[in-house]
mmCIF file of C-alpha atoms in Angstrom:
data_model
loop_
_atom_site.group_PDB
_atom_site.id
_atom_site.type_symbol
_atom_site.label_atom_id
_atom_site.label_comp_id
_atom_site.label_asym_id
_atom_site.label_seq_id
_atom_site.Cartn_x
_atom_site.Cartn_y
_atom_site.Cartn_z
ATOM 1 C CA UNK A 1 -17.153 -10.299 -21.232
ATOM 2 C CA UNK A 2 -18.884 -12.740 -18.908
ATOM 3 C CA UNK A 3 -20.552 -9.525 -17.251
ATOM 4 C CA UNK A 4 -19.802 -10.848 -13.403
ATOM 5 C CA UNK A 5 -20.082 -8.535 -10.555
ATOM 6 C CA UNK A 6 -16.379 -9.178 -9.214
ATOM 7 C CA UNK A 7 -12.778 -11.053 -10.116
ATOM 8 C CA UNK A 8 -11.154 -12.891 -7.802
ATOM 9 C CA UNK A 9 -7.305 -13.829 -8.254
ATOM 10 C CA UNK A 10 -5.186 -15.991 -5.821
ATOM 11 C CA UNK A 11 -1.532 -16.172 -5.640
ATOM 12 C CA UNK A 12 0.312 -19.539 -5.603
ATOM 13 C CA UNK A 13 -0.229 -20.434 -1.891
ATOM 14 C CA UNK A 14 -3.876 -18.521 -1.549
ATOM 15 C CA UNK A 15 -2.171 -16.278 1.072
ATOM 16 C CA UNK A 16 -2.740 -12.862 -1.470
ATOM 17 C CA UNK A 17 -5.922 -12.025 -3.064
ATOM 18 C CA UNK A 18 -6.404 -8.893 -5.763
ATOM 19 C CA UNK A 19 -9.565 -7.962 -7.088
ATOM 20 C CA UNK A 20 -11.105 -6.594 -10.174
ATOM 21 C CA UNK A 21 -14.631 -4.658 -10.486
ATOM 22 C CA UNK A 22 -17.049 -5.190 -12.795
ATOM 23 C CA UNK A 23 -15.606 -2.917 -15.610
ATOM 24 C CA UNK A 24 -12.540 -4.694 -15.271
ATOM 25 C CA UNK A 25 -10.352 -2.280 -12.986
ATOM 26 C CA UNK A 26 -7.720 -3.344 -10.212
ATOM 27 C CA UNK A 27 -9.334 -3.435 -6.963
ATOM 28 C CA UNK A 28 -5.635 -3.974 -4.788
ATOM 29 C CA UNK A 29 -5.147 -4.470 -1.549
ATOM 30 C CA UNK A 30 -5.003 -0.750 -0.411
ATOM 31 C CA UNK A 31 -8.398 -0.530 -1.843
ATOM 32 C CA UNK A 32 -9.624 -4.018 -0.515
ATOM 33 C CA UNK A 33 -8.510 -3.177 3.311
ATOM 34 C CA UNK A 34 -9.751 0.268 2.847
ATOM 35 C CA UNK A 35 -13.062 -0.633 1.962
ATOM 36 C CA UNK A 36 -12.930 -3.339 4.683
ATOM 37 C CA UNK A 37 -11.990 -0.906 7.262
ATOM 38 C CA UNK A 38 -14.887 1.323 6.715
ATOM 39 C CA UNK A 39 -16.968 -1.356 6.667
ATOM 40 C CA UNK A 40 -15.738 -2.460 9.843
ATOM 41 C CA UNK A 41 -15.924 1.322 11.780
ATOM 42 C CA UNK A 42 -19.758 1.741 10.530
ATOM 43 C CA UNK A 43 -20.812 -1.786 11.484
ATOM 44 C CA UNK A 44 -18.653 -1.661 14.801
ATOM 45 C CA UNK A 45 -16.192 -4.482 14.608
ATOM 46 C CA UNK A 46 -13.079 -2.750 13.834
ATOM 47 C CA UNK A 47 -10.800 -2.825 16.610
ATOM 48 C CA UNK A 48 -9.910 0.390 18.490
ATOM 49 C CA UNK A 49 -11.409 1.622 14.855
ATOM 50 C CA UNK A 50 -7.483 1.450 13.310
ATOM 51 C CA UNK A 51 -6.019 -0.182 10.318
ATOM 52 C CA UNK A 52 -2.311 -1.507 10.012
ATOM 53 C CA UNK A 53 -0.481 -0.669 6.786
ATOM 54 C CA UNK A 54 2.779 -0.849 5.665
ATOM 55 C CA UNK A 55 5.174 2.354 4.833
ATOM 56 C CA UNK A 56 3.884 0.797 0.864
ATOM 57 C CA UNK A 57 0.322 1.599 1.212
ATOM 58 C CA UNK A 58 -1.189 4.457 -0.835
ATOM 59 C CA UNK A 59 -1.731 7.807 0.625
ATOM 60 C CA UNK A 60 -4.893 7.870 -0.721
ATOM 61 C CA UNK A 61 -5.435 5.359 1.740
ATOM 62 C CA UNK A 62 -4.681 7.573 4.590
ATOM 63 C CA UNK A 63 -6.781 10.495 3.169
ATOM 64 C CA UNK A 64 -9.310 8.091 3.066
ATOM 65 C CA UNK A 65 -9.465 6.469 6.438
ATOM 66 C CA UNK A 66 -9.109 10.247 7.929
ATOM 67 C CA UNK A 67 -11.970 11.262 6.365
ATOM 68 C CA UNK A 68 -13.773 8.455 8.257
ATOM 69 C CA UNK A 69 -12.366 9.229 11.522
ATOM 70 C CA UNK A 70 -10.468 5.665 11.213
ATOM 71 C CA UNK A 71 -6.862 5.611 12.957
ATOM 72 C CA UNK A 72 -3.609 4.187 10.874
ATOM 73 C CA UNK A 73 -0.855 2.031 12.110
ATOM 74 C CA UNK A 74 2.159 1.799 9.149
ATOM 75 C CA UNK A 75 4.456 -1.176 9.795
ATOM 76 C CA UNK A 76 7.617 -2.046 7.480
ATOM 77 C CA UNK A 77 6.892 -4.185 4.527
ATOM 78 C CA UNK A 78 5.630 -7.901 5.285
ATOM 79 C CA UNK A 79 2.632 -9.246 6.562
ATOM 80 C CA UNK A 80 4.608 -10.404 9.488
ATOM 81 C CA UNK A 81 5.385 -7.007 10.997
ATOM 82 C CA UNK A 82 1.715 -6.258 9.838
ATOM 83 C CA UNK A 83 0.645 -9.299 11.826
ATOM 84 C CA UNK A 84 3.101 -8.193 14.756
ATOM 85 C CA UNK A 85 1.785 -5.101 15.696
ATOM 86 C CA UNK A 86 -1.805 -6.261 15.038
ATOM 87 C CA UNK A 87 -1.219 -8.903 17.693
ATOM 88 C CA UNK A 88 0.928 -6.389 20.021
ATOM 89 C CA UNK A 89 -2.119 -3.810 19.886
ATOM 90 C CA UNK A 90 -4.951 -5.573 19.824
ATOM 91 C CA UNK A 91 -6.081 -4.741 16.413
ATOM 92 C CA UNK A 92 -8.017 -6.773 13.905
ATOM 93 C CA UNK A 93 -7.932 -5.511 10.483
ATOM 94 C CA UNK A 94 -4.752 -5.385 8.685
ATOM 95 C CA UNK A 95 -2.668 -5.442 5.403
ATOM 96 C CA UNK A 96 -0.327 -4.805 2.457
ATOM 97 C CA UNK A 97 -1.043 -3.447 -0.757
ATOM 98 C CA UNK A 98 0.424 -6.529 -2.643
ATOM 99 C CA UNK A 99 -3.168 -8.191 -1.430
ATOM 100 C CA UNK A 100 -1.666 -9.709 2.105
ATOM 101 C CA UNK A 101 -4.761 -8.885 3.842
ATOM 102 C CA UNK A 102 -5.409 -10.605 7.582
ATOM 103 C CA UNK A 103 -8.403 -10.197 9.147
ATOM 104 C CA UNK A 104 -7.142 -11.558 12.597
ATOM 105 C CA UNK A 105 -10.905 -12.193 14.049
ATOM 106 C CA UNK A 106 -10.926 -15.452 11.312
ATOM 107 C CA UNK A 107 -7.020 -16.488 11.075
ATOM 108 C CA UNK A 108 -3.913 -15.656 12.296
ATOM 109 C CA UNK A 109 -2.094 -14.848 8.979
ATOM 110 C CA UNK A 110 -3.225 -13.575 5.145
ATOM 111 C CA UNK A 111 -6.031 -16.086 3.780
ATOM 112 C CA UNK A 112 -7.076 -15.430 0.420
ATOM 113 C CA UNK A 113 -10.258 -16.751 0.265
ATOM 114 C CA UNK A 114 -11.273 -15.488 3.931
ATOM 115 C CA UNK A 115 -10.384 -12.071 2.649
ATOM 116 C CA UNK A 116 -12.371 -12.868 -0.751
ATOM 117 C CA UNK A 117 -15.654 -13.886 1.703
ATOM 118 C CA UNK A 118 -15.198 -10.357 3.442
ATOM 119 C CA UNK A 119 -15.570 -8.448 0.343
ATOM 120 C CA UNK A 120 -18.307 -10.228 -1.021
ATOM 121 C CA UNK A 121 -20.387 -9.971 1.982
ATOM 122 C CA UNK A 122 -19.445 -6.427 1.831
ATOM 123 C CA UNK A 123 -20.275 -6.236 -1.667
ATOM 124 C CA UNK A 124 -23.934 -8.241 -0.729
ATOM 125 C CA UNK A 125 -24.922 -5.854 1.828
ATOM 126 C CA UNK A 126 -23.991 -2.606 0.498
ATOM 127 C CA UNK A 127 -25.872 -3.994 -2.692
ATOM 128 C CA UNK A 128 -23.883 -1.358 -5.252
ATOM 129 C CA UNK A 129 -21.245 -2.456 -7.844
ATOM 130 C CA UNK A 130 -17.966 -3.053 -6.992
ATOM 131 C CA UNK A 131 -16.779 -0.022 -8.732
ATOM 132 C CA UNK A 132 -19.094 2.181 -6.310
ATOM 133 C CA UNK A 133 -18.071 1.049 -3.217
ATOM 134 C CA UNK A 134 -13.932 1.001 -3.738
ATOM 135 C CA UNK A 135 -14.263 4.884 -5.394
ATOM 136 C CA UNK A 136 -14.345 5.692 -1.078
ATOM 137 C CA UNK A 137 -10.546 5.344 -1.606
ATOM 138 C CA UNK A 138 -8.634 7.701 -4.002
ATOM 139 C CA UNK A 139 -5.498 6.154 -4.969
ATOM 140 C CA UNK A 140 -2.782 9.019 -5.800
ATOM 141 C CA UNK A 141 -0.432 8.498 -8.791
ATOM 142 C CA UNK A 142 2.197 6.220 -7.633
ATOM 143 C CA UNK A 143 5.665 5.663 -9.189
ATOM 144 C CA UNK A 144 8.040 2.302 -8.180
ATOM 145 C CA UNK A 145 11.932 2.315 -9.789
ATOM 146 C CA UNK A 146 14.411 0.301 -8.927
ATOM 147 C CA UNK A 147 18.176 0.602 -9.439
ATOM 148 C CA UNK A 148 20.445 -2.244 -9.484
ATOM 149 C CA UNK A 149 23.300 -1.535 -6.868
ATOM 150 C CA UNK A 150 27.192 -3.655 -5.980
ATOM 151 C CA UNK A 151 26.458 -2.940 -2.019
ATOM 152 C CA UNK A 152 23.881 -1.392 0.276
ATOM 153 C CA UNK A 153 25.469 2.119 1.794
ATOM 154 C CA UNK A 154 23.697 3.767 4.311
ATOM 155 C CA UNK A 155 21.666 6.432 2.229
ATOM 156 C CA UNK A 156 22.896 9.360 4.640
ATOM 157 C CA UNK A 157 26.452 8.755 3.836
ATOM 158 C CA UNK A 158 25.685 9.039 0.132
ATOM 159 C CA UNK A 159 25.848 13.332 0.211
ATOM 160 C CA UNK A 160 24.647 13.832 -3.950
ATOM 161 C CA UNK A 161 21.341 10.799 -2.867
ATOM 162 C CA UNK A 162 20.552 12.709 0.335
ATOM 163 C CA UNK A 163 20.659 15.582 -1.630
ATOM 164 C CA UNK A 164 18.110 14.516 -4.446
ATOM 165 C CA UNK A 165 16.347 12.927 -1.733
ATOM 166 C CA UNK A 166 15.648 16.400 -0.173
ATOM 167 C CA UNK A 167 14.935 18.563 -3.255
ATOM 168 C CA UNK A 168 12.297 16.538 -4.457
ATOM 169 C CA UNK A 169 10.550 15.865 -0.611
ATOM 170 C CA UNK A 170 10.676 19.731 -0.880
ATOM 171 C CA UNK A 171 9.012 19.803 -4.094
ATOM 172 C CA UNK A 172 6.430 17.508 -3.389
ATOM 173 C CA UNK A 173 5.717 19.375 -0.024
ATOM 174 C CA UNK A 174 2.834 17.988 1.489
ATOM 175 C CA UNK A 175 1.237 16.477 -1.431
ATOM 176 C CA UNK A 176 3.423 13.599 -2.182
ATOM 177 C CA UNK A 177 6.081 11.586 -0.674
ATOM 178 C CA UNK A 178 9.405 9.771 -1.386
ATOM 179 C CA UNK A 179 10.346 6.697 0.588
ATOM 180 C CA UNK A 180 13.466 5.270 -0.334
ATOM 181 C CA UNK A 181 14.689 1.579 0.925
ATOM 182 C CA UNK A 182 16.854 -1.313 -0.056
ATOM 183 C CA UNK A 183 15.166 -4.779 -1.060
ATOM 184 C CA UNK A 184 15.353 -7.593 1.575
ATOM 185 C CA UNK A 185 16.168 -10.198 -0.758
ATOM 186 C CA UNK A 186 17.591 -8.455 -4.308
ATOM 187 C CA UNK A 187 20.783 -6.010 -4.881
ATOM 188 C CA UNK A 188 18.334 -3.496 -5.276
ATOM 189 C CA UNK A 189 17.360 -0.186 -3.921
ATOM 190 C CA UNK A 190 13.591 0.597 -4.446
ATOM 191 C CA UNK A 191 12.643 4.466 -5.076
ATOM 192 C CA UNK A 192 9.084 4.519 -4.535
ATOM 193 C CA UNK A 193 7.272 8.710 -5.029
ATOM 194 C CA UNK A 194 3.606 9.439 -4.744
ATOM 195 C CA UNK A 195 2.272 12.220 -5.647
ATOM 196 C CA UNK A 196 -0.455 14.336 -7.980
ATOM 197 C CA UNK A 197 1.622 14.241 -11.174
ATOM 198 C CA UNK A 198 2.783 11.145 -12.686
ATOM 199 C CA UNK A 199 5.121 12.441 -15.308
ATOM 200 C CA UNK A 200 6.313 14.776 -13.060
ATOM 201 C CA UNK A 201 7.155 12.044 -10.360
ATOM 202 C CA UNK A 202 9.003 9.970 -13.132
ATOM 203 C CA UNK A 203 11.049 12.731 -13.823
ATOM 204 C CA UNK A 204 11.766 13.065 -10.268
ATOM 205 C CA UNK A 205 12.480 9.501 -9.664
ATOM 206 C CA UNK A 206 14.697 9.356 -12.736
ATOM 207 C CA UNK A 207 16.776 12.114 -10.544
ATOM 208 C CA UNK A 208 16.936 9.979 -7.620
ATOM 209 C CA UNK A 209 18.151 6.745 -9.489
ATOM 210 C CA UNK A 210 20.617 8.449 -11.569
ATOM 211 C CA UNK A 211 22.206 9.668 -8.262
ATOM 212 C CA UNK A 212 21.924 6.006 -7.043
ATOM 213 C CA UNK A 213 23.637 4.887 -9.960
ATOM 214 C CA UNK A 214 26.640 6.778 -9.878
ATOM 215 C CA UNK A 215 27.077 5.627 -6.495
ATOM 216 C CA UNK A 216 26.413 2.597 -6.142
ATOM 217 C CA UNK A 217 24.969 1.253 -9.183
ATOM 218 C CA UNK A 218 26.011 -2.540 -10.347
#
């Protein structure tokens, strides 16, 4: 409505930053860091030219950066094992898809706004929209369920999970994925698929749970 080049939201503490283009669309922090990372190969600042990611990011992400030659680093979920192996490695650029981005030449942690200022000088000297410079990363379709579970079983002892598990990897082949973990800080287990086919993934993440469910749902 107010026909601005770029929106800007903060989280609570500042630490998490998502964007929107100009028509409005979700610019997250897969596409943020992704963007930031080719920036940072072209213009020569990007550390050993690699990005760190968690196991969350977007495999769009990863067809991306190989298509520019750039090198990815994947990291469990949280900034802090992000900010571990960036500070193990020697690497500069890295971040979640939640909007935990760090750009360790300018803090030691996520900043919002310092991660806001990179994107808008990108955005100044590439002198496109918004919406033209973030279409360098094709997000694939990307379906999240979680299942409500009594206790947290090793997945591999569950035989009829491991099972579902498998036939859909095998289904997806190479063009998807299925990662499958248990929530830090909920009695949850998270069933995350990515693929070319939404419904399809739904389906096959409404598989999965069920399985879950009967096993150790709450």
């Amino acid at each position: 409505k107010s026909g601005a080049d770029i929106g800007i939201a903060f989280d609570g503490d500042a630490d998490r930053v998502i964007f929107s283009d100009e028509k409005g669309n979700e610019v997250d922090g897969d596409l943020a860091m992704g963007l930031a990372a080719i920036e940072g190969s072209e213009q020569g600042w990007l550390s050993r030219n690699t990005l760190v990611t968690t196991v969350m990011s977007n495999m769009g992400l990863d067809i991306a950066m190989r298509r520019h030659g750039i090198d990815i680093i994947k990291t469990p979920v949280g900034d802090r094992y992000v900010v571990e192996a960036m500070k193990k490695e020697g690497y500069n650029l890295g971040g979640e898809q939640s909007g935990h981005l760090i750009f360790l030449d300018y803090n030691s942690t996520g900043d919002g706004l310092i991660s806001a200022l990179q994107l808008l000088a990108i955005l100044k000297r590439r002198d496109k929209p918004l919406s033209d410079i973030v279409s360098v990363v094709q997000k694939l379709p990307q379906v999240i369920q979680n299942v409500k579970i009594r206790e947290k079983k090793p997945l591999t002892s569950m035989v009829s999970v491991s099972k579902a598990i498998a036939d859909v990897e095998n289904k997806l082949n190479d063009e998807g994925r299925v990662l499958i973990r248990y929530s830090g800080t909920e009695n949850l287990l998270r069933v995350m698929l990515e693929g070319e086919d939404e419904k399809q993934l739904k389906d096959y993440a409404s598989k999965i749970c069920g399985e879950v469910e009967k096993e150790i749902g709450a």
